[in-house]
């Protein structure tokens, strides 16, 4: 089976390429390298000792996408390509709506033209907005607080409508919770551009001495220790969720939460990181970050039952792997 992976040089895409190659899929990556480097794909090939066909293209460009579909018999698409910085999306909404929505439309049109019936989409837990935890796939989505989140909700809606009009078009909407960690080789991991926005890369950069202190965004949430609670998932478990989705995908539209199902607070994650690495993480508690919610974790029963997928890597492993990668770069 040949899979087109858009955004395959990025954080989640590159780990998913490893899982795909190891499961015997042939992989074509389409990435414009706006938030990644071609060396990452070389590392994926080094780890797996398998080949990737790479197109350096922008997937909002219809002609470039058409060329890939015309040159290969593609069996399925996994669409990771997109922008993901929440704060930037508030400042530059059009950039986010254009890239994240047009890329989805262009790819779905190519799938229709070339009769490709399997489509796996990178969605986000952010689409649930401020719902009651644990988030279930059947919940009515609440508005998100930023254009990034809305671009995911709108892309989901487009895919739902297309699939309802053409039921043979099988779509998995994968709602990721908080992917962290890195491949166990330490060769690939999360490489944020500039100062990190997300918690784990921030912690690893403090541990390395690149940043002086962690800033904890609020300790007055209605959670057991006052800090924000999230559902952290090892990026390799998340990657393997895509394989399960591709294999089990049936006709129509299917939504799945990919998380661990367990909530962890900021302070708990810091403590586990310190225990696993022996490095103290100094921090200050500051004001809440605008747009943050108190708690976000998944009900993962649907993915377990229908995809036979569940996480096998714990928080300690996530911390060790994230740190091994940070030390290497
Ligand atoms: P990433 O930025 O590391 O990877 C995205 C990749 O897409 C990059 O390699 C980038 O160069 C490429 N890209 C972006 N726009 C492109 C375009 N128009 N044409 C071709 N390539 C393009 O991000 P990631 O963390 O790997 O996230 C992958 C997907 O998962 C994104 O859609 C993101 O919104 C979604 N997601 C991520 C998280 C997370 O915490 N990382 C959580 C939920 C959802
Ligand atoms: C972020 C995105 C969200 C996206 C999710 C998964 C924002 C506002 N939201 O959410 O849209 O779906 O990632 O990629 O960026 N924290 C600190 N100090 C820090 C960084 C984070 O205390 O320096 C706290 C946060 O307040 C939160 C937790 O750590 O409670 C996790 O934060 P983060 O890693 O940014 O993920 P999310 O907020 O879940």
mmCIF file of C-alpha atoms and ligand atoms in Angstrom:
data_model
loop_
_atom_site.group_PDB
_atom_site.id
_atom_site.type_symbol
_atom_site.label_atom_id
_atom_site.label_comp_id
_atom_site.label_asym_id
_atom_site.label_seq_id
_atom_site.Cartn_x
_atom_site.Cartn_y
_atom_site.Cartn_z
ATOM 1 C CA UNK A 1 0.000 0.000 0.000
ATOM 2 C CA UNK A 2 1.365 3.426 -1.005
ATOM 3 C CA UNK A 3 0.614 6.288 1.378
ATOM 4 C CA UNK A 4 1.033 9.973 0.637
ATOM 5 C CA UNK A 5 2.093 11.732 3.837
ATOM 6 C CA UNK A 6 1.764 15.513 3.677
ATOM 7 C CA UNK A 7 3.869 17.321 6.262
ATOM 8 C CA UNK A 8 5.868 14.101 6.644
ATOM 9 C CA UNK A 9 9.072 15.926 7.613
ATOM 10 C CA UNK A 10 7.387 17.540 10.632
ATOM 11 C CA UNK A 11 7.257 16.346 14.235
ATOM 12 C CA UNK A 12 4.311 13.928 14.098
ATOM 13 C CA UNK A 13 4.689 13.219 10.365
ATOM 14 C CA UNK A 14 8.301 12.028 10.647
ATOM 15 C CA UNK A 15 7.483 9.645 13.514
ATOM 16 C CA UNK A 16 4.499 8.365 11.552
ATOM 17 C CA UNK A 17 6.751 7.738 8.535
ATOM 18 C CA UNK A 18 8.849 5.449 10.754
ATOM 19 C CA UNK A 19 5.760 3.556 11.893
ATOM 20 C CA UNK A 20 4.468 3.278 8.309
ATOM 21 C CA UNK A 21 7.784 2.042 6.886
ATOM 22 C CA UNK A 22 8.173 -0.444 9.730
ATOM 23 C CA UNK A 23 4.643 -1.741 9.073
ATOM 24 C CA UNK A 24 5.541 -2.347 5.413
ATOM 25 C CA UNK A 25 3.853 0.650 3.745
ATOM 26 C CA UNK A 26 5.528 2.547 0.907
ATOM 27 C CA UNK A 27 5.782 6.234 1.760
ATOM 28 C CA UNK A 28 5.688 9.374 -0.359
ATOM 29 C CA UNK A 29 6.222 12.622 1.559
ATOM 30 C CA UNK A 30 4.994 16.020 0.339
ATOM 31 C CA UNK A 31 6.382 18.848 2.446
ATOM 32 C CA UNK A 32 7.477 22.410 1.667
ATOM 33 C CA UNK A 33 9.879 22.349 4.650
ATOM 34 C CA UNK A 34 8.416 25.593 6.056
ATOM 35 C CA UNK A 35 8.722 24.110 9.564
ATOM 36 C CA UNK A 36 11.133 21.206 9.035
ATOM 37 C CA UNK A 37 14.308 20.103 7.280
ATOM 38 C CA UNK A 38 15.040 17.473 4.640
ATOM 39 C CA UNK A 39 17.666 15.940 6.995
ATOM 40 C CA UNK A 40 14.802 14.697 9.159
ATOM 41 C CA UNK A 41 13.655 12.444 6.324
ATOM 42 C CA UNK A 42 17.238 11.203 5.906
ATOM 43 C CA UNK A 43 17.206 10.260 9.588
ATOM 44 C CA UNK A 44 13.899 8.416 9.153
ATOM 45 C CA UNK A 45 15.492 6.421 6.319
ATOM 46 C CA UNK A 46 18.595 5.792 8.458
ATOM 47 C CA UNK A 47 16.445 4.474 11.329
ATOM 48 C CA UNK A 48 14.217 2.261 9.188
ATOM 49 C CA UNK A 49 16.739 1.406 6.450
ATOM 50 C CA UNK A 50 13.899 1.988 3.995
ATOM 51 C CA UNK A 51 13.352 4.554 1.283
ATOM 52 C CA UNK A 52 11.017 7.555 1.135
ATOM 53 C CA UNK A 53 10.016 9.315 -2.078
ATOM 54 C CA UNK A 54 10.139 13.038 -1.323
ATOM 55 C CA UNK A 55 8.428 15.938 -3.103
ATOM 56 C CA UNK A 56 9.337 19.406 -1.868
ATOM 57 C CA UNK A 57 6.031 21.053 -2.705
ATOM 58 C CA UNK A 58 3.360 23.251 -1.172
ATOM 59 C CA UNK A 59 0.205 21.178 -0.832
ATOM 60 C CA UNK A 60 -1.996 24.224 -1.373
ATOM 61 C CA UNK A 61 -0.691 24.174 -4.966
ATOM 62 C CA UNK A 62 -3.083 22.115 -7.075
ATOM 63 C CA UNK A 63 -0.605 21.479 -9.933
ATOM 64 C CA UNK A 64 2.131 20.221 -7.628
ATOM 65 C CA UNK A 65 -0.295 17.902 -5.844
ATOM 66 C CA UNK A 66 -1.705 16.652 -9.145
ATOM 67 C CA UNK A 67 1.784 15.714 -10.289
ATOM 68 C CA UNK A 68 2.243 13.348 -7.331
ATOM 69 C CA UNK A 69 -1.121 11.650 -7.868
ATOM 70 C CA UNK A 70 -0.445 11.285 -11.598
ATOM 71 C CA UNK A 71 3.001 9.764 -11.044
ATOM 72 C CA UNK A 72 2.013 7.183 -8.386
ATOM 73 C CA UNK A 73 -0.865 4.877 -7.607
ATOM 74 C CA UNK A 74 -1.703 6.255 -4.171
ATOM 75 C CA UNK A 75 -3.856 4.106 -1.856
ATOM 76 C CA UNK A 76 -4.286 6.552 1.013
ATOM 77 C CA UNK A 77 -3.422 10.040 2.229
ATOM 78 C CA UNK A 78 -2.398 11.158 5.711
ATOM 79 C CA UNK A 79 -2.679 14.929 5.861
ATOM 80 C CA UNK A 80 -0.418 16.491 8.514
ATOM 81 C CA UNK A 81 0.708 19.585 6.598
ATOM 82 C CA UNK A 82 -0.424 22.789 8.235
ATOM 83 C CA UNK A 83 0.489 25.589 10.587
ATOM 84 C CA UNK A 84 -0.009 24.956 14.304
ATOM 85 C CA UNK A 85 1.056 27.947 16.416
ATOM 86 C CA UNK A 86 -2.057 29.108 18.243
ATOM 87 C CA UNK A 87 -0.746 32.570 19.202
ATOM 88 C CA UNK A 88 0.493 33.290 15.675
ATOM 89 C CA UNK A 89 -2.901 32.263 14.278
ATOM 90 C CA UNK A 90 -4.544 35.061 16.271
ATOM 91 C CA UNK A 91 -2.130 37.609 14.765
ATOM 92 C CA UNK A 92 -2.212 36.191 11.222
ATOM 93 C CA UNK A 93 -5.589 34.495 10.799
ATOM 94 C CA UNK A 94 -5.625 34.488 6.991
ATOM 95 C CA UNK A 95 -2.289 32.704 6.835
ATOM 96 C CA UNK A 96 -3.793 29.932 8.987
ATOM 97 C CA UNK A 97 -7.165 29.684 7.276
ATOM 98 C CA UNK A 98 -5.499 29.652 3.846
ATOM 99 C CA UNK A 99 -2.850 27.016 4.531
ATOM 100 C CA UNK A 100 -4.858 24.686 6.732
ATOM 101 C CA UNK A 101 -8.131 24.758 4.802
ATOM 102 C CA UNK A 102 -6.948 25.126 1.186
ATOM 103 C CA UNK A 103 -4.469 22.266 1.635
ATOM 104 C CA UNK A 104 -7.340 20.027 2.741
ATOM 105 C CA UNK A 105 -9.537 21.041 -0.213
ATOM 106 C CA UNK A 106 -6.733 20.582 -2.752
ATOM 107 C CA UNK A 107 -5.906 17.105 -1.430
ATOM 108 C CA UNK A 108 -9.530 15.959 -1.304
ATOM 109 C CA UNK A 109 -10.077 17.155 -4.869
ATOM 110 C CA UNK A 110 -7.035 15.160 -5.990
ATOM 111 C CA UNK A 111 -8.386 12.111 -4.129
ATOM 112 C CA UNK A 112 -11.693 12.451 -5.983
ATOM 113 C CA UNK A 113 -9.997 12.877 -9.367
ATOM 114 C CA UNK A 114 -7.707 9.864 -8.863
ATOM 115 C CA UNK A 115 -10.257 7.742 -6.938
ATOM 116 C CA UNK A 116 -8.223 7.558 -3.740
ATOM 117 C CA UNK A 117 -10.687 6.496 -1.044
ATOM 118 C CA UNK A 118 -8.713 6.639 2.210
ATOM 119 C CA UNK A 119 -8.020 9.911 3.968
ATOM 120 C CA UNK A 120 -6.628 10.393 7.459
ATOM 121 C CA UNK A 121 -6.756 13.917 8.846
ATOM 122 C CA UNK A 122 -4.709 15.502 11.661
ATOM 123 C CA UNK A 123 -7.281 17.150 13.819
ATOM 124 C CA UNK A 124 -6.892 18.319 17.389
ATOM 125 C CA UNK A 125 -8.516 18.089 20.796
ATOM 126 C CA UNK A 126 -8.841 21.847 20.473
ATOM 127 C CA UNK A 127 -12.047 21.293 18.391
ATOM 128 C CA UNK A 128 -13.904 20.310 21.600
ATOM 129 C CA UNK A 129 -13.495 23.840 22.992
ATOM 130 C CA UNK A 130 -14.605 24.168 26.583
ATOM 131 C CA UNK A 131 -16.569 20.905 26.879
ATOM 132 C CA UNK A 132 -16.810 18.644 29.887
ATOM 133 C CA UNK A 133 -13.913 16.194 30.381
ATOM 134 C CA UNK A 134 -13.297 13.496 29.332
ATOM 135 C CA UNK A 135 -13.915 14.571 25.741
ATOM 136 C CA UNK A 136 -15.953 12.095 23.701
ATOM 137 C CA UNK A 137 -16.160 11.943 19.919
ATOM 138 C CA UNK A 138 -19.960 12.234 20.069
ATOM 139 C CA UNK A 139 -19.887 15.625 21.831
ATOM 140 C CA UNK A 140 -21.200 18.726 20.120
ATOM 141 C CA UNK A 141 -18.154 20.827 19.383
ATOM 142 C CA UNK A 142 -17.890 24.166 21.168
ATOM 143 C CA UNK A 143 -16.231 27.179 19.501
ATOM 144 C CA UNK A 144 -12.463 27.257 19.827
ATOM 145 C CA UNK A 145 -10.716 30.430 20.948
ATOM 146 C CA UNK A 146 -8.463 30.985 17.926
ATOM 147 C CA UNK A 147 -8.156 30.724 14.102
ATOM 148 C CA UNK A 148 -5.906 27.645 14.359
ATOM 149 C CA UNK A 149 -8.643 25.746 16.189
ATOM 150 C CA UNK A 150 -11.308 27.010 13.800
ATOM 151 C CA UNK A 151 -9.222 25.911 10.794
ATOM 152 C CA UNK A 152 -9.346 22.359 12.196
ATOM 153 C CA UNK A 153 -13.087 22.514 12.882
ATOM 154 C CA UNK A 154 -13.742 23.822 9.351
ATOM 155 C CA UNK A 155 -11.481 21.188 7.748
ATOM 156 C CA UNK A 156 -13.334 18.488 9.701
ATOM 157 C CA UNK A 157 -16.641 19.908 8.449
ATOM 158 C CA UNK A 158 -15.434 19.884 4.819
ATOM 159 C CA UNK A 159 -14.362 16.254 5.126
ATOM 160 C CA UNK A 160 -17.654 15.272 6.766
ATOM 161 C CA UNK A 161 -19.667 16.901 3.971
ATOM 162 C CA UNK A 162 -17.569 15.340 1.191
ATOM 163 C CA UNK A 163 -17.764 11.918 2.779
ATOM 164 C CA UNK A 164 -21.530 12.176 3.268
ATOM 165 C CA UNK A 165 -21.934 13.059 -0.422
ATOM 166 C CA UNK A 166 -19.556 10.215 -1.467
ATOM 167 C CA UNK A 167 -19.796 7.450 1.156
ATOM 168 C CA UNK A 168 -17.066 5.366 -0.510
ATOM 169 C CA UNK A 169 -14.637 8.125 0.538
ATOM 170 C CA UNK A 170 -13.433 6.830 3.903
ATOM 171 C CA UNK A 171 -12.200 9.459 6.328
ATOM 172 C CA UNK A 172 -10.636 9.244 9.779
ATOM 173 C CA UNK A 173 -10.626 12.490 11.753
ATOM 174 C CA UNK A 174 -7.922 11.920 14.347
ATOM 175 C CA UNK A 175 -8.180 14.298 17.270
ATOM 176 C CA UNK A 176 -4.768 14.410 18.874
ATOM 177 C CA UNK A 177 -4.317 15.306 22.511
ATOM 178 C CA UNK A 178 -0.809 16.444 23.576
ATOM 179 C CA UNK A 179 1.930 14.585 21.707
ATOM 180 C CA UNK A 180 5.348 14.730 23.395
ATOM 181 C CA UNK A 181 8.486 12.570 23.522
ATOM 182 C CA UNK A 182 10.637 11.492 20.612
ATOM 183 C CA UNK A 183 11.762 8.381 18.756
ATOM 184 C CA UNK A 184 13.795 6.151 21.067
ATOM 185 C CA UNK A 185 16.866 6.455 18.784
ATOM 186 C CA UNK A 186 17.178 10.110 19.853
ATOM 187 C CA UNK A 187 17.653 10.986 16.167
ATOM 188 C CA UNK A 188 14.324 12.717 15.571
ATOM 189 C CA UNK A 189 12.013 14.653 17.876
ATOM 190 C CA UNK A 190 10.319 17.988 18.322
ATOM 191 C CA UNK A 191 12.345 20.955 17.050
ATOM 192 C CA UNK A 192 10.345 24.142 17.611
ATOM 193 C CA UNK A 193 11.397 27.244 15.697
ATOM 194 C CA UNK A 194 12.534 29.879 18.190
ATOM 195 C CA UNK A 195 11.136 29.907 21.731
ATOM 196 C CA UNK A 196 8.845 26.922 22.332
ATOM 197 C CA UNK A 197 5.124 27.463 22.957
ATOM 198 C CA UNK A 198 4.372 24.046 24.372
ATOM 199 C CA UNK A 199 5.236 22.635 27.759
ATOM 200 C CA UNK A 200 7.563 19.695 27.069
ATOM 201 C CA UNK A 201 9.969 21.448 24.673
ATOM 202 C CA UNK A 202 10.050 24.303 27.180
ATOM 203 C CA UNK A 203 10.984 21.922 30.002
ATOM 204 C CA UNK A 204 13.737 20.234 27.961
ATOM 205 C CA UNK A 205 15.214 23.606 26.986
ATOM 206 C CA UNK A 206 15.260 24.691 30.647
ATOM 207 C CA UNK A 207 16.948 21.375 31.517
ATOM 208 C CA UNK A 208 19.586 22.046 28.863
ATOM 209 C CA UNK A 209 20.189 25.556 30.172
ATOM 210 C CA UNK A 210 18.935 27.273 26.994
ATOM 211 C CA UNK A 211 16.153 28.929 29.019
ATOM 212 C CA UNK A 212 16.593 30.005 32.641
ATOM 213 C CA UNK A 213 13.212 29.075 34.135
ATOM 214 C CA UNK A 214 9.914 27.477 33.247
ATOM 215 C CA UNK A 215 6.902 29.784 33.526
ATOM 216 C CA UNK A 216 3.851 27.930 34.772
ATOM 217 C CA UNK A 217 0.745 29.563 33.337
ATOM 218 C CA UNK A 218 -1.524 29.690 36.376
ATOM 219 C CA UNK A 219 -1.770 27.645 39.584
ATOM 220 C CA UNK A 220 -5.324 28.720 40.377
ATOM 221 C CA UNK A 221 -7.259 26.398 38.067
ATOM 222 C CA UNK A 222 -9.971 24.214 39.586
ATOM 223 C CA UNK A 223 -7.697 21.159 39.288
ATOM 224 C CA UNK A 224 -6.223 19.040 42.089
ATOM 225 C CA UNK A 225 -2.987 21.085 42.332
ATOM 226 C CA UNK A 226 -4.175 24.267 40.594
ATOM 227 C CA UNK A 227 -2.129 23.807 37.384
ATOM 228 C CA UNK A 228 -3.526 22.894 33.957
ATOM 229 C CA UNK A 229 -4.321 19.246 33.267
ATOM 230 C CA UNK A 230 -3.604 17.711 29.851
ATOM 231 C CA UNK A 231 -3.550 14.298 28.208
ATOM 232 C CA UNK A 232 0.045 13.644 27.137
ATOM 233 C CA UNK A 233 0.682 10.934 24.562
ATOM 234 C CA UNK A 234 4.015 9.584 23.311
ATOM 235 C CA UNK A 235 4.489 10.653 19.704
ATOM 236 C CA UNK A 236 5.288 7.036 18.674
ATOM 237 C CA UNK A 237 1.992 5.835 20.175
ATOM 238 C CA UNK A 238 0.277 8.608 18.243
ATOM 239 C CA UNK A 239 2.158 7.590 15.088
ATOM 240 C CA UNK A 240 0.977 4.007 15.497
ATOM 241 C CA UNK A 241 -2.601 5.281 15.818
ATOM 242 C CA UNK A 242 -2.370 6.364 12.178
ATOM 243 C CA UNK A 243 -1.458 2.862 11.069
ATOM 244 C CA UNK A 244 -4.439 1.468 13.001
ATOM 245 C CA UNK A 245 -6.704 4.082 11.406
ATOM 246 C CA UNK A 246 -5.487 3.261 7.886
ATOM 247 C CA UNK A 247 -5.870 -0.475 8.394
ATOM 248 C CA UNK A 248 -9.308 -0.387 10.018
ATOM 249 C CA UNK A 249 -10.794 2.490 8.039
ATOM 250 C CA UNK A 250 -14.325 1.739 6.816
ATOM 251 C CA UNK A 251 -16.547 3.693 4.455
ATOM 252 C CA UNK A 252 -17.847 7.006 5.720
ATOM 253 C CA UNK A 253 -16.577 9.407 8.346
ATOM 254 C CA UNK A 254 -14.994 8.267 11.627
ATOM 255 C CA UNK A 255 -13.798 10.453 14.496
ATOM 256 C CA UNK A 256 -11.231 9.158 16.967
ATOM 257 C CA UNK A 257 -9.559 10.642 20.022
ATOM 258 C CA UNK A 258 -5.884 9.743 20.140
ATOM 259 C CA UNK A 259 -4.743 10.314 23.693
ATOM 260 C CA UNK A 260 -3.819 8.284 26.749
ATOM 261 C CA UNK A 261 -7.139 8.906 28.477
ATOM 262 C CA UNK A 262 -5.322 10.175 31.554
ATOM 263 C CA UNK A 263 -4.999 13.767 32.795
ATOM 264 C CA UNK A 264 -1.630 15.026 34.099
ATOM 265 C CA UNK A 265 -0.976 18.439 35.656
ATOM 266 C CA UNK A 266 1.920 20.739 34.777
ATOM 267 C CA UNK A 267 3.480 20.174 38.207
ATOM 268 C CA UNK A 268 3.153 16.402 37.893
ATOM 269 C CA UNK A 269 4.897 16.425 34.514
ATOM 270 C CA UNK A 270 7.705 18.611 35.876
ATOM 271 C CA UNK A 271 8.187 16.233 38.825
ATOM 272 C CA UNK A 272 8.294 13.126 36.615
ATOM 273 C CA UNK A 273 10.785 14.838 34.296
ATOM 274 C CA UNK A 274 12.993 15.726 37.278
ATOM 275 C CA UNK A 275 12.834 12.165 38.619
ATOM 276 C CA UNK A 276 13.678 10.617 35.249
ATOM 277 C CA UNK A 277 16.564 12.937 34.377
ATOM 278 C CA UNK A 278 17.879 13.971 37.788
ATOM 279 C CA UNK A 279 17.728 17.602 36.638
ATOM 280 C CA UNK A 280 15.911 20.262 38.671
ATOM 281 C CA UNK A 281 13.527 22.467 36.677
ATOM 282 C CA UNK A 282 13.271 25.913 38.277
ATOM 283 C CA UNK A 283 9.941 27.632 37.669
ATOM 284 C CA UNK A 284 7.861 30.715 38.408
ATOM 285 C CA UNK A 285 4.097 30.655 38.517
ATOM 286 C CA UNK A 286 2.718 33.494 36.399
ATOM 287 C CA UNK A 287 -0.757 34.480 35.115
ATOM 288 C CA UNK A 288 -2.896 32.095 33.133
ATOM 289 C CA UNK A 289 -2.214 32.020 29.365
ATOM 290 C CA UNK A 290 -5.205 33.534 27.505
ATOM 291 C CA UNK A 291 -7.279 30.862 25.767
ATOM 292 C CA UNK A 292 -6.088 27.976 28.002
ATOM 293 C CA UNK A 293 -8.634 25.670 29.587
ATOM 294 C CA UNK A 294 -8.300 23.989 32.983
ATOM 295 C CA UNK A 295 -8.563 20.376 31.902
ATOM 296 C CA UNK A 296 -8.333 18.488 28.623
ATOM 297 C CA UNK A 297 -8.239 14.710 28.421
ATOM 298 C CA UNK A 298 -9.733 12.063 26.208
ATOM 299 C CA UNK A 299 -12.232 9.286 26.425
ATOM 300 C CA UNK A 300 -10.283 6.756 24.341
ATOM 301 C CA UNK A 301 -12.750 3.848 24.290
ATOM 302 C CA UNK A 302 -13.771 4.334 20.650
ATOM 303 C CA UNK A 303 -10.218 4.066 19.273
ATOM 304 C CA UNK A 304 -9.628 1.046 21.525
ATOM 305 C CA UNK A 305 -12.765 -0.757 20.414
ATOM 306 C CA UNK A 306 -12.809 0.100 16.717
ATOM 307 C CA UNK A 307 -9.108 0.438 15.895
ATOM 308 C CA UNK A 308 -7.716 -1.962 18.484
ATOM 309 C CA UNK A 309 -5.256 0.804 19.335
ATOM 310 C CA UNK A 310 -4.068 1.860 22.765
ATOM 311 C CA UNK A 311 -1.011 3.594 24.181
ATOM 312 C CA UNK A 312 1.890 1.488 25.428
ATOM 313 C CA UNK A 313 4.400 4.186 26.459
ATOM 314 C CA UNK A 314 4.092 5.993 29.809
ATOM 315 C CA UNK A 315 4.977 9.511 30.990
ATOM 316 C CA UNK A 316 8.377 8.416 32.260
ATOM 317 C CA UNK A 317 9.304 7.142 28.811
ATOM 318 C CA UNK A 318 7.949 10.344 27.221
ATOM 319 C CA UNK A 319 10.251 12.396 29.493
ATOM 320 C CA UNK A 320 13.315 10.189 28.907
ATOM 321 C CA UNK A 321 12.861 10.166 25.129
ATOM 322 C CA UNK A 322 12.218 13.930 24.912
ATOM 323 C CA UNK A 323 15.358 14.569 26.969
ATOM 324 C CA UNK A 324 17.531 12.124 24.966
ATOM 325 C CA UNK A 325 16.586 13.986 21.794
ATOM 326 C CA UNK A 326 17.156 17.457 23.291
ATOM 327 C CA UNK A 327 20.634 16.395 24.473
ATOM 328 C CA UNK A 328 21.502 15.265 20.930
ATOM 329 C CA UNK A 329 20.649 18.522 19.139
HETATM 330 P P1 LIG B 1 4.987 20.395 12.305
HETATM 331 O O1 LIG B 1 4.974 21.855 12.066
HETATM 332 O O2 LIG B 1 6.168 19.796 12.951
HETATM 333 O O3 LIG B 1 4.738 19.619 10.930
HETATM 334 C C1 LIG B 1 3.964 20.151 9.885
HETATM 335 C C2 LIG B 1 4.719 19.925 8.577
HETATM 336 O O4 LIG B 1 3.908 20.429 7.505
HETATM 337 C C3 LIG B 1 6.051 20.666 8.526
HETATM 338 O O5 LIG B 1 7.057 19.775 8.077
HETATM 339 C C4 LIG B 1 5.810 21.780 7.508
HETATM 340 O O6 LIG B 1 6.992 22.086 6.800
HETATM 341 C C5 LIG B 1 4.728 21.166 6.628
HETATM 342 N N1 LIG B 1 3.835 22.111 5.941
HETATM 343 C C6 LIG B 1 3.097 23.112 6.494
HETATM 344 N N2 LIG B 1 2.362 23.712 5.525
HETATM 345 C C7 LIG B 1 2.636 23.064 4.366
HETATM 346 C C8 LIG B 1 2.172 23.195 3.022
HETATM 347 N N3 LIG B 1 1.283 24.134 2.663
HETATM 348 N N4 LIG B 1 2.658 22.351 2.083
HETATM 349 C C9 LIG B 1 3.558 21.389 2.416
HETATM 350 N N5 LIG B 1 4.021 21.226 3.654
HETATM 351 C C10 LIG B 1 3.562 22.043 4.627
HETATM 352 O O7 LIG B 1 3.657 20.040 13.120
HETATM 353 P P2 LIG B 1 3.253 18.708 13.872
HETATM 354 O O8 LIG B 1 3.344 18.954 15.325
HETATM 355 O O9 LIG B 1 3.959 17.551 13.276
HETATM 356 O O10 LIG B 1 1.702 18.662 13.511
HETATM 357 C C11 LIG B 1 1.225 17.933 12.387
HETATM 358 C C12 LIG B 1 -0.271 18.160 12.258
HETATM 359 O O11 LIG B 1 -0.916 17.746 13.468
HETATM 360 C C13 LIG B 1 -0.671 19.616 12.049
HETATM 361 O O12 LIG B 1 -1.751 19.645 11.141
HETATM 362 C C14 LIG B 1 -1.114 20.065 13.427
HETATM 363 O O13 LIG B 1 -2.044 21.100 13.367
HETATM 364 C C15 LIG B 1 -1.727 18.796 13.967
HETATM 365 N N6 LIG B 1 -1.720 18.740 15.438
HETATM 366 C C16 LIG B 1 -0.549 18.874 16.097
HETATM 367 C C17 LIG B 1 -0.544 18.829 17.479
HETATM 368 C C18 LIG B 1 0.743 18.981 18.254
HETATM 369 O O14 LIG B 1 0.677 19.154 19.471
HETATM 370 N N7 LIG B 1 1.913 18.918 17.647
HETATM 371 C C19 LIG B 1 -1.749 18.651 18.184
HETATM 372 C C20 LIG B 1 -2.932 18.516 17.471
HETATM 373 C C21 LIG B 1 -2.905 18.561 16.079
HETATM 374 C C1 LIG B 2 -1.633 23.652 22.869
HETATM 375 C C2 LIG B 2 -2.461 24.511 21.955
HETATM 376 C C3 LIG B 2 -3.637 23.693 21.439
HETATM 377 C C4 LIG B 2 -3.135 22.420 20.768
HETATM 378 C C5 LIG B 2 -2.311 21.637 21.801
HETATM 379 C C6 LIG B 2 -1.722 20.388 21.240
HETATM 380 C C7 LIG B 2 -2.130 26.776 22.879
HETATM 381 C C8 LIG B 2 -2.797 27.922 23.567
HETATM 382 N N1 LIG B 2 -2.906 25.693 22.695
HETATM 383 O O1 LIG B 2 -2.444 23.317 23.925
HETATM 384 O O2 LIG B 2 -4.403 24.434 20.524
HETATM 385 O O3 LIG B 2 -4.225 21.632 20.333
HETATM 386 O O4 LIG B 2 -1.220 22.467 22.236
HETATM 387 O O5 LIG B 2 -0.700 20.735 20.389
HETATM 388 O O6 LIG B 2 -0.977 26.847 22.466
HETATM 389 N N2 LIG B 2 2.208 25.503 30.089
HETATM 390 C C9 LIG B 2 2.941 26.191 31.031
HETATM 391 N N3 LIG B 2 4.097 26.792 30.643
HETATM 392 C C10 LIG B 2 4.565 26.757 29.355
HETATM 393 C C11 LIG B 2 3.804 26.038 28.394
HETATM 394 C C12 LIG B 2 2.630 25.436 28.802
HETATM 395 O O7 LIG B 2 2.553 26.263 32.210
HETATM 396 O O8 LIG B 2 5.609 27.339 29.057
HETATM 397 C C13 LIG B 2 0.980 24.806 30.520
HETATM 398 C C14 LIG B 2 -0.283 25.239 29.804
HETATM 399 O O9 LIG B 2 -0.922 26.292 30.475
HETATM 400 C C15 LIG B 2 -1.095 23.938 29.811
HETATM 401 C C16 LIG B 2 -0.039 22.840 29.745
HETATM 402 O O10 LIG B 2 1.170 23.444 30.198
HETATM 403 O O11 LIG B 2 -1.791 23.804 31.018
HETATM 404 C C17 LIG B 2 0.180 22.298 28.341
HETATM 405 O O12 LIG B 2 0.423 23.383 27.462
HETATM 406 P P1 LIG B 2 0.823 23.158 25.920
HETATM 407 O O13 LIG B 2 1.926 22.181 25.830
HETATM 408 O O14 LIG B 2 1.040 24.509 25.317
HETATM 409 O O15 LIG B 2 -0.465 22.468 25.294
HETATM 410 P P2 LIG B 2 -2.012 22.933 25.344
HETATM 411 O O16 LIG B 2 -2.206 24.121 26.147
HETATM 412 O O17 LIG B 2 -2.794 21.730 25.710
#
